[in-house]
Short mmCIF file of C-alpha atoms and ligand atoms in Angstrom, two decimals:
data_model
loop_
_atom_site.label_atom_id
_atom_site.label_comp_id
_atom_site.label_asym_id
_atom_site.label_seq_id
_atom_site.Cartn_x
_atom_site.Cartn_y
_atom_site.Cartn_z
CA MET A 29 31.50 -9.32 29.84
CA SER A 30 28.27 -11.40 29.95
CA GLY A 31 26.59 -12.00 26.66
CA THR A 32 29.14 -11.45 24.10
CA GLU A 33 29.38 -15.09 23.30
CA THR A 34 25.95 -15.59 22.57
CA ALA A 35 24.97 -12.15 20.78
CA ILE A 36 25.55 -11.06 17.43
CA VAL A 37 25.28 -6.78 17.12
CA VAL A 38 22.75 -5.98 14.53
CA ASP A 39 22.81 -2.03 13.78
CA GLU A 40 24.60 -1.58 16.96
CA ILE A 41 22.04 -3.38 18.99
CA PRO A 42 23.03 -6.62 20.90
CA VAL A 43 21.06 -9.16 19.93
CA PRO A 44 21.33 -12.66 21.66
CA PHE A 45 20.85 -15.87 19.61
CA LYS A 46 20.66 -19.69 20.47
CA PRO A 47 23.04 -21.84 19.00
CA GLY A 48 21.87 -22.99 15.72
CA GLN A 49 19.58 -19.74 14.91
CA THR A 50 20.01 -17.62 11.60
CA ILE A 51 20.78 -14.33 11.67
CA LEU A 52 17.39 -13.32 10.74
CA GLU A 53 15.89 -15.72 13.49
CA ALA A 54 17.79 -13.94 16.34
CA ALA A 55 16.89 -10.86 14.89
CA LEU A 56 13.21 -11.29 14.69
CA GLU A 57 13.16 -12.58 17.87
CA ALA A 58 14.62 -9.80 19.09
CA GLY A 59 12.43 -7.69 17.35
CA VAL A 60 14.84 -6.49 15.23
CA TYR A 61 13.43 -6.27 11.45
CA ILE A 62 15.62 -7.66 8.61
CA PRO A 63 13.24 -7.82 5.48
CA HIS A 64 12.71 -11.25 3.77
CA LEU A 65 10.47 -12.67 1.34
CA CYS A 66 11.23 -16.44 0.85
CA ALA A 67 12.07 -17.02 4.46
CA HIS A 68 9.54 -18.48 6.47
CA PRO A 69 9.87 -19.57 10.48
CA GLU A 70 8.32 -22.84 9.57
CA PHE A 71 10.68 -24.21 6.78
CA ALA A 72 14.28 -24.77 5.87
CA PRO A 73 15.51 -21.65 4.30
CA HIS A 74 15.67 -21.22 0.67
CA GLY A 75 17.98 -18.33 0.33
CA SER A 76 16.87 -17.11 -3.28
CA CYS A 77 14.99 -13.61 -3.26
CA LYS A 78 17.98 -12.09 -1.44
CA LEU A 79 15.88 -9.63 0.14
CA CYS A 80 17.73 -10.41 3.30
CA THR A 81 20.92 -9.57 2.45
CA VAL A 82 22.82 -7.67 5.18
CA ILE A 83 26.41 -6.85 5.71
CA VAL A 84 28.13 -9.50 8.17
CA ASN A 85 31.62 -7.78 9.09
CA GLY A 86 31.89 -6.36 5.88
CA ARG A 87 30.35 -8.69 3.61
CA ASN A 88 27.38 -9.21 2.13
CA ALA A 89 25.52 -12.17 3.17
CA SER A 90 21.85 -13.25 3.58
CA ALA A 91 20.52 -13.26 6.90
CA CYS A 92 18.13 -15.99 6.41
CA THR A 93 20.87 -18.83 5.58
CA LEU A 94 23.69 -17.52 7.76
CA LYS A 95 24.30 -18.82 11.10
CA ALA A 96 24.47 -16.31 13.94
CA ALA A 97 28.07 -16.38 15.31
CA ALA A 98 29.51 -14.25 17.98
CA GLY A 99 31.73 -11.73 16.73
CA GLN A 100 29.37 -10.69 14.13
CA GLU A 101 28.71 -7.06 13.59
CA ILE A 102 25.77 -6.63 10.92
CA GLU A 103 23.79 -3.69 9.15
CA VAL A 104 20.72 -4.02 7.96
CA ASP A 105 19.16 -0.63 8.02
CA THR A 106 21.76 1.48 5.29
CA PRO A 107 20.79 3.72 2.62
CA ASP A 108 22.85 1.12 0.43
CA LEU A 109 20.91 -1.87 1.17
CA HIS A 110 17.88 0.16 1.33
CA ALA A 111 18.25 0.88 -2.16
CA TYR A 112 19.47 -2.39 -3.20
CA ARG A 113 16.40 -4.34 -1.69
CA ARG A 114 14.18 -1.88 -3.83
CA THR A 115 15.88 -2.65 -6.97
CA LEU A 116 15.49 -6.25 -6.10
CA VAL A 117 11.66 -5.90 -5.15
CA GLN A 118 11.37 -3.79 -8.55
CA MET A 119 12.58 -6.43 -10.36
CA LEU A 120 10.46 -9.13 -8.85
CA PHE A 121 7.48 -6.55 -10.16
CA VAL A 122 8.56 -6.53 -13.45
CA GLU A 123 9.22 -10.07 -13.99
CA GLY A 124 5.98 -11.10 -13.02
CA ASN A 125 2.62 -9.40 -14.23
CA HIS A 126 1.77 -7.49 -10.72
CA PHE A 127 -1.38 -5.51 -11.17
CA CYS A 128 -2.12 -4.94 -7.76
CA PRO A 129 -5.38 -2.78 -8.10
CA GLY A 130 -6.91 -6.14 -9.45
CA CYS A 131 -5.27 -8.54 -7.08
CA GLU A 132 -7.06 -10.05 -4.15
CA LYS A 133 -3.85 -10.13 -2.07
CA SER A 134 -3.26 -6.77 -2.36
CA GLY A 135 -2.89 -5.42 1.39
CA ASN A 136 -2.00 -8.57 2.56
CA CYS A 137 1.15 -9.27 0.33
CA GLN A 138 4.53 -9.23 1.69
CA LEU A 139 6.18 -8.62 -2.12
CA GLN A 140 3.94 -5.41 -2.00
CA ALA A 141 4.45 -4.60 1.67
CA LEU A 142 8.24 -4.75 1.13
CA ALA A 143 7.85 -2.48 -1.98
CA TYR A 144 5.82 -0.07 0.35
CA ASP A 145 8.74 -0.33 3.10
CA SER A 146 11.39 0.19 0.69
CA GLU A 147 9.46 3.37 -1.00
CA MET A 148 9.11 2.02 -4.28
CA MET A 149 7.09 4.48 -6.26
CA THR A 150 7.64 2.70 -9.75
CA PRO A 151 8.87 -0.70 -10.66
CA HIS A 152 11.35 1.35 -12.95
CA PHE A 153 12.74 -1.44 -15.55
CA VAL A 154 10.94 -2.36 -18.64
CA GLU A 155 8.21 -4.63 -18.03
CA PHE A 156 8.63 -8.19 -19.19
CA TYR A 157 4.46 -8.72 -19.24
CA PRO A 158 5.45 -12.75 -19.46
CA HIS A 159 2.41 -14.93 -20.53
CA ARG A 160 1.44 -17.10 -17.55
CA PRO A 161 -1.63 -19.03 -17.34
CA VAL A 162 -4.29 -19.10 -14.59
CA ASP A 163 -5.31 -22.58 -13.16
CA ALA A 164 -8.63 -22.67 -11.75
CA SER A 165 -9.34 -26.27 -12.13
CA HIS A 166 -9.42 -26.94 -8.15
CA PRO A 167 -12.73 -26.27 -6.62
CA ASP A 168 -11.52 -24.23 -3.82
CA VAL A 169 -7.97 -22.96 -4.58
CA LEU A 170 -6.75 -20.88 -7.85
CA ILE A 171 -3.36 -20.70 -8.56
CA ASP A 172 -2.62 -17.47 -10.82
CA PHE A 173 1.51 -17.85 -12.01
CA ASN A 174 1.28 -14.31 -13.14
CA ARG A 175 2.30 -13.32 -9.45
CA CYS A 176 4.46 -16.10 -8.32
CA ILE A 177 7.82 -14.99 -7.41
CA GLN A 178 9.30 -18.61 -7.37
CA CYS A 179 9.88 -18.49 -3.77
CA GLU A 180 9.27 -22.54 -3.36
CA LEU A 181 7.35 -22.05 -0.16
CA CYS A 182 4.56 -23.89 -1.36
CA VAL A 183 6.73 -26.69 -2.90
CA ARG A 184 8.52 -26.84 0.96
CA ALA A 185 4.97 -26.63 2.60
CA SER A 186 3.47 -29.58 0.08
CA ARG A 187 6.38 -31.80 0.34
CA ASP A 188 7.92 -31.32 3.92
CA VAL A 189 4.55 -30.71 5.72
CA ASP A 190 1.59 -32.01 3.63
CA GLY A 191 3.77 -35.21 2.26
CA LYS A 192 2.03 -34.59 -1.06
CA SER A 193 4.73 -33.19 -3.41
CA ILE A 194 2.18 -31.63 -5.48
CA PHE A 195 4.54 -28.54 -6.50
CA ALA A 196 7.79 -28.24 -8.01
CA LEU A 197 10.06 -25.60 -9.57
CA VAL A 198 11.26 -26.60 -13.45
CA GLY A 199 13.50 -24.62 -15.70
CA ARG A 200 16.18 -22.37 -15.32
CA GLY A 201 16.29 -18.61 -15.54
CA MET A 202 13.33 -16.92 -17.19
CA ALA A 203 11.84 -20.00 -17.99
CA SER A 204 11.89 -21.30 -14.28
CA HIS A 205 8.37 -21.96 -12.90
CA ILE A 206 6.34 -23.94 -10.76
CA VAL A 207 4.60 -27.01 -12.07
CA VAL A 208 1.67 -29.32 -10.40
CA ASN A 209 2.47 -32.88 -10.14
CA SER A 210 -0.80 -34.35 -11.88
CA PRO A 211 -0.74 -35.94 -15.37
CA SER A 212 -2.98 -32.98 -16.76
CA GLY A 213 -0.73 -30.40 -14.85
CA LYS A 214 -4.08 -28.99 -13.47
CA LEU A 215 -4.46 -28.49 -9.74
CA GLY A 216 -7.89 -29.78 -9.85
CA ASP A 217 -6.33 -33.47 -10.83
CA THR A 218 -4.08 -33.76 -7.72
CA ASN A 219 -5.05 -34.49 -3.93
CA PHE A 220 -4.54 -31.10 -3.27
CA SER A 221 -6.86 -29.67 -0.34
CA VAL A 222 -7.81 -26.27 0.68
CA ALA A 223 -6.77 -27.54 4.11
CA ASP A 224 -3.19 -28.14 3.23
CA LYS A 225 -0.29 -25.99 4.90
CA ALA A 226 0.55 -25.16 0.99
CA ALA A 227 -2.69 -23.42 0.44
CA HIS A 228 -1.80 -21.02 3.22
CA VAL A 229 1.87 -20.08 2.80
CA CYS A 230 1.95 -18.25 -0.72
CA PRO A 231 3.53 -14.76 0.60
CA VAL A 232 1.78 -13.27 -2.71
CA GLY A 233 -1.44 -13.39 -4.64
CA ALA A 234 -0.80 -16.45 -6.59
CA ILE A 235 -2.20 -19.23 -4.31
CA LEU A 236 -5.51 -17.91 -3.44
CA ILE A 237 -8.25 -19.69 -1.52
CA LYS A 238 -11.82 -19.16 -3.59
CA ARG A 239 -14.49 -17.05 -2.60
CA VAL A 240 -12.70 -15.32 0.47
CA GLY A 241 -10.80 -13.01 -1.63
CA TYR A 242 -12.66 -9.88 -0.46
CA ALA A 243 -14.07 -10.78 3.21
CA VAL A 244 -11.84 -7.91 3.91
CA PRO A 245 -11.92 -4.67 2.29
CA ILE A 246 -9.17 -3.34 0.47
CA GLY A 247 -7.44 -0.76 2.53
CA GLU A 248 -8.51 -2.43 5.77
CA ARG A 249 -6.00 -5.15 5.45
CA ARG A 250 -2.76 -6.19 7.35
CA TYR A 251 -0.29 -4.08 5.58
CA ASP A 252 -2.48 -1.31 5.27
CA LEU A 253 -2.94 -0.79 8.87
CA GLU A 254 0.92 -1.36 9.57
CA ALA A 255 4.07 -1.59 7.60
CA ILE A 256 5.72 -4.86 7.68
CA SER A 257 8.82 -3.76 9.66
CA GLU A 258 6.62 -2.06 12.44
CA GLU A 259 4.66 -5.39 12.87
CA ALA A 260 7.81 -7.17 12.85
CA SER A 261 9.21 -5.39 15.66
CA ARG A 262 5.78 -5.18 17.50
CA CYS A 263 5.38 -8.99 17.11
CA ALA A 264 8.73 -9.84 18.24
CA GLY A 265 9.22 -13.20 19.01
CA GLU A 266 5.96 -14.46 17.90
CA GLU A 267 5.69 -15.91 14.88
CA VAL A 268 4.07 -13.50 12.76
CA ARG A 269 3.27 -14.43 8.97
CA MET B 24 2.73 45.22 6.86
CA SER B 25 1.40 44.57 3.74
CA GLU B 26 3.17 41.74 2.02
CA SER B 27 1.85 42.41 -1.49
CA ALA B 28 3.26 45.73 -1.44
CA GLU B 29 6.60 44.58 -0.96
CA THR B 30 7.14 41.23 -2.54
CA PRO B 31 6.34 41.58 -6.32
CA ALA B 32 3.42 38.26 -6.73
CA LEU B 33 5.32 35.30 -7.66
CA PRO B 34 4.35 34.20 -11.04
CA LYS B 35 1.78 31.26 -10.85
CA VAL B 36 2.56 27.50 -10.88
CA ARG B 37 1.55 26.37 -14.35
CA ILE B 38 0.25 22.63 -14.32
CA ALA B 39 -1.01 20.64 -16.94
CA THR B 40 -2.83 17.12 -16.81
CA THR B 41 -4.19 14.44 -19.03
CA SER B 42 -5.82 11.20 -19.01
CA LEU B 43 -4.16 8.77 -21.76
CA ALA B 44 -5.11 5.06 -21.36
CA GLY B 45 -6.71 5.67 -18.02
CA CYS B 46 -10.60 5.85 -16.45
CA PHE B 47 -10.20 9.51 -15.39
CA GLY B 48 -10.06 7.92 -12.04
CA CYS B 49 -7.00 9.82 -11.03
CA HIS B 50 -8.24 12.96 -12.13
CA MET B 51 -11.49 12.31 -9.89
CA SER B 52 -9.31 11.67 -7.19
CA PHE B 53 -7.21 14.84 -8.01
CA LEU B 54 -10.76 16.86 -7.88
CA ASP B 55 -11.13 14.88 -4.36
CA ILE B 56 -8.92 17.59 -2.70
CA ASP B 57 -11.92 19.62 -2.37
CA GLU B 58 -11.82 22.93 -1.35
CA ARG B 59 -8.17 23.02 -1.44
CA ILE B 60 -8.42 23.45 -5.09
CA LEU B 61 -9.06 27.05 -3.63
CA ASP B 62 -5.83 27.30 -2.02
CA LEU B 63 -4.19 25.75 -5.27
CA MET B 64 -5.64 28.10 -7.48
CA LYS B 65 -4.02 31.22 -5.61
CA ILE B 66 -0.43 29.78 -6.43
CA ALA B 67 -1.31 27.75 -9.44
CA GLU B 68 -3.29 27.75 -12.75
CA PHE B 69 -4.20 25.07 -15.44
CA ASP B 70 -2.58 24.94 -18.38
CA ARG B 71 -3.38 22.16 -21.15
CA SER B 72 -6.13 19.79 -18.96
CA PRO B 73 -9.53 18.30 -18.92
CA ILE B 74 -10.40 21.01 -16.30
CA THR B 75 -9.70 23.75 -18.72
CA ASP B 76 -10.41 21.80 -22.09
CA ILE B 77 -7.33 23.70 -23.50
CA LYS B 78 -6.32 21.37 -26.34
CA HIS B 79 -2.72 21.49 -26.50
CA CYS B 80 -0.32 22.10 -23.78
CA SER B 81 2.48 25.10 -23.63
CA PRO B 82 5.53 25.23 -21.54
CA CYS B 83 4.60 24.71 -18.17
CA ASP B 84 5.79 23.47 -14.92
CA ILE B 85 4.27 20.49 -13.81
CA ALA B 86 2.30 17.88 -16.10
CA LEU B 87 0.68 15.28 -14.15
CA ILE B 88 0.02 12.09 -16.83
CA GLU B 89 -2.67 9.51 -15.78
CA GLY B 90 -2.75 6.61 -17.65
CA GLY B 91 -0.48 4.52 -20.07
CA VAL B 92 0.16 4.85 -23.67
CA CYS B 93 -2.25 2.44 -25.91
CA ASN B 94 -2.14 4.67 -29.01
CA ALA B 95 -0.85 6.43 -31.45
CA GLU B 96 -2.73 9.72 -29.95
CA ASN B 97 -1.73 9.06 -26.40
CA ALA B 98 2.06 9.17 -27.43
CA HIS B 99 1.50 12.32 -29.28
CA VAL B 100 -0.27 14.17 -26.19
CA LEU B 101 2.60 12.60 -23.84
CA ARG B 102 5.63 13.63 -25.89
CA GLU B 103 4.13 17.29 -26.46
CA MET B 104 3.65 17.62 -22.81
CA ARG B 105 7.33 16.16 -21.71
CA ALA B 106 8.54 19.02 -24.16
CA ASN B 107 6.72 21.70 -22.40
CA ALA B 108 6.92 20.18 -18.80
CA LYS B 109 9.93 21.04 -16.51
CA ILE B 110 8.57 18.38 -14.37
CA LEU B 111 6.40 15.45 -15.32
CA VAL B 112 4.66 13.12 -13.13
CA ALA B 113 3.19 9.86 -13.89
CA ILE B 114 0.31 9.17 -11.56
CA GLY B 115 -1.64 6.41 -10.99
CA ALA B 116 -1.47 2.48 -11.55
CA CYS B 117 -1.95 2.52 -15.66
CA ALA B 118 0.68 5.27 -16.06
CA ILE B 119 3.00 3.45 -14.18
CA ASN B 120 2.93 0.03 -15.13
CA GLY B 121 0.06 -0.22 -18.03
CA GLY B 122 -2.50 -1.14 -15.34
CA LEU B 123 -5.50 -3.45 -16.12
CA PRO B 124 -5.35 -1.94 -19.67
CA ALA B 125 -1.94 -3.28 -19.89
CA MET B 126 -3.68 -7.05 -19.15
CA ARG B 127 -3.94 -7.22 -23.03
CA ASN B 128 -0.51 -7.35 -23.48
CA ARG B 129 0.35 -11.24 -23.82
CA LEU B 130 -2.55 -11.18 -26.59
CA ASP B 131 -2.46 -9.98 -30.13
CA VAL B 132 -3.94 -6.91 -30.90
CA GLY B 133 -5.49 -7.92 -34.13
CA ASP B 134 -6.72 -10.91 -32.87
CA ILE B 135 -8.48 -8.89 -29.57
CA LEU B 136 -10.12 -6.50 -32.30
CA ASN B 137 -11.37 -9.21 -34.42
CA GLU B 138 -12.62 -10.92 -31.41
CA VAL B 139 -14.60 -8.03 -30.06
CA TYR B 140 -15.68 -6.34 -33.35
CA ARG B 141 -15.92 -9.20 -35.79
CA ASP B 142 -16.19 -12.73 -34.40
CA LEU B 143 -18.20 -12.22 -31.05
CA ASP B 144 -21.79 -13.67 -31.63
CA GLY B 145 -24.25 -10.88 -32.13
CA VAL B 146 -21.34 -8.37 -33.12
CA GLN B 147 -20.52 -9.83 -36.60
CA SER B 148 -19.59 -6.37 -37.49
CA HIS B 149 -16.02 -5.12 -39.26
CA VAL B 150 -13.03 -3.80 -37.21
CA PRO B 151 -13.66 0.31 -36.88
CA ASN B 152 -11.48 1.70 -39.54
CA ASP B 153 -12.29 5.65 -39.79
CA PRO B 154 -9.19 7.65 -40.20
CA GLU B 155 -10.31 10.11 -37.30
CA LEU B 156 -9.56 6.81 -35.02
CA PRO B 157 -5.89 6.59 -33.16
CA LEU B 158 -3.79 3.79 -34.42
CA LEU B 159 -3.82 1.14 -31.48
CA PHE B 160 -0.32 -0.23 -30.16
CA ASP B 161 0.64 -3.50 -30.30
CA LYS B 162 0.88 -3.42 -26.24
CA VAL B 163 0.11 -0.91 -23.63
CA TYR B 164 3.08 0.93 -22.42
CA PRO B 165 4.09 2.68 -19.03
CA VAL B 166 4.73 6.12 -19.52
CA ASN B 167 8.43 6.08 -18.36
CA GLU B 168 8.74 3.53 -21.30
CA VAL B 169 7.82 6.39 -23.70
CA VAL B 170 9.29 9.77 -22.22
CA ARG B 171 11.60 10.48 -19.25
CA VAL B 172 9.57 10.63 -16.30
CA ASP B 173 10.60 12.69 -13.00
CA TYR B 174 8.21 11.35 -10.27
CA PHE B 175 5.70 8.85 -9.95
CA ILE B 176 2.45 8.55 -7.57
CA PRO B 177 1.30 5.14 -7.26
CA GLY B 178 -2.36 4.19 -6.37
CA CYS B 179 -5.37 3.34 -8.20
CA PRO B 180 -6.25 5.86 -8.25
CA PRO B 181 -3.82 7.81 -5.21
CA SER B 182 -5.54 9.51 -2.52
CA ALA B 183 -6.44 12.87 -2.62
CA ASP B 184 -4.46 13.30 0.37
CA ALA B 185 -1.54 11.91 -1.47
CA ILE B 186 -1.88 13.81 -4.35
CA TRP B 187 -1.98 17.07 -2.49
CA LYS B 188 1.05 16.16 -0.21
CA TYR B 189 2.92 15.08 -3.42
CA LEU B 190 2.11 18.26 -5.31
CA ASN B 191 2.67 20.45 -2.09
CA ASP B 192 6.32 18.96 -1.91
CA LEU B 193 6.55 19.85 -5.57
CA ILE B 194 5.55 22.97 -5.55
CA LEU B 195 7.36 24.17 -2.22
CA GLY B 196 10.66 22.40 -3.49
CA ARG B 197 10.62 19.72 -0.75
CA MET B 198 11.71 16.41 -1.70
CA PRO B 199 8.24 14.71 -2.35
CA ARG B 200 7.65 11.73 -0.06
CA LEU B 201 4.67 9.48 0.63
CA ASP B 202 4.66 7.77 4.02
CA HIS B 203 3.45 4.48 4.68
CA SER B 204 -0.24 5.80 5.28
CA LEU B 205 -0.15 7.49 1.92
CA LEU B 206 1.78 4.93 -0.73
CA HIS B 207 -0.73 2.21 -1.98
CA TYR B 208 -0.58 0.92 -5.22
CA ASP B 209 -4.17 -0.42 -4.78
S1 SF4 C 11 1.02 -10.39 -5.66
FE1 SF4 C 11 1.30 -8.82 -4.49
S2 SF4 C 11 2.42 -7.40 -5.80
FE2 SF4 C 11 1.74 -8.88 -6.68
S3 SF4 C 11 -0.14 -7.95 -7.80
FE3 SF4 C 11 -0.89 -8.80 -5.90
S4 SF4 C 11 -0.82 -7.53 -3.99
FE4 SF4 C 11 0.34 -6.70 -6.01
S1 SF4 C 12 3.05 -20.03 -5.99
FE1 SF4 C 12 3.52 -18.58 -4.03
S2 SF4 C 12 4.56 -19.98 -2.53
FE2 SF4 C 12 4.41 -20.81 -4.58
S3 SF4 C 12 6.64 -20.37 -5.33
FE3 SF4 C 12 5.03 -19.15 -6.35
S4 SF4 C 12 4.90 -17.26 -4.88
FE4 SF4 C 12 6.17 -19.04 -4.01
S1 FES C 13 14.84 -14.22 2.71
FE1 FES C 13 16.87 -14.80 2.32
S2 FES C 13 16.96 -15.16 0.54
FE2 FES C 13 15.04 -14.54 0.61
#
């Protein structure tokens, strides 16, 4: 009988949880992988990308925002959810300009890793090819908004850890985008530093540290060597990412 | 027991290939299957392809399309191949999302031509307008925005092993699939 009060069931595997933990936190700690993109263990959940969608007792829910509770029976690895996640990833690809062969982040990118994991062979939808500027004004850090997925991790890191609030998300729908808090709107005119947490949280190739892009060759990078789901299972309980 | 005496030889699988707005890198990667091409040639033959230099496509089983669609000639070739092929495969990043050539898509094509041929310091000529030159499109289009595509092999280029695996699956009638080690977008 022991454990049912403090365990959820994820794909028929009992997963213990501590009070206050989300489904995602409990599952990752136990080495049960739930795909996620805008969630980060060090920050309050954002709940925007919906890649962590699971079925909890028959209903769709975001694993990164819903607290684990006794009695939850959760489905993660089903063909339907798999296809649904792939569709979400495809929409993220066509909404931005994701030319992986020319992207420094390729191989270390979580969006790409999730696309590999969901066996995305094509972005499928008609490409938007949006016009988004590149901000290279800062001496040490480059922002290529073409690849931004608006996860607000940089916003959260700069506000909650660095105490600088350098980034914000503005606009609605297709017009929503990240802005930089300086009179010119340029990163070079802020007190942003390469030592900031916000310089290191971007899951995609939008915020890039200059002059280190190809220190590790393409083909030998994090998700070239191991699928993101396998890494999460292997590193259960550790803070990967 | 001699198999050939009993089983009539199967007709060869006819494969057509082309490079549209691509760099021929996918074709080079295809040739990187090296000596495996001899095995392939036992059961397959090439239709229109840079390998045969046949200029027009006739009815075939598989068409491999490298590159996106950047001009009128690309569109004609692609439509001809779609009309003739049972299975059309978009191969490589450019065929799949336009790739690096599509990075011009947010710019006006007229501005680009003027900048490159007319206004650039040291060029000061005119935009080429020879009727032999295919008309440039306003944008570079992924193949699946112009014709129906049956399968996609991503990569820039896909590795020879990825192409080999996919082609084998298709020819042998298996559900084509690339596992994590063969699936790359870069
Ligand atoms: S950010 Fe990721 S998905 Fe986008 S181009 Fe770079 S590697 Fe590809
Ligand atoms: S720049 Fe990076 S971290 Fe910031 S919102 Fe865009 S994708 Fe997220
Ligand atoms: S990871 Fe849960 S909504 Fe993004």
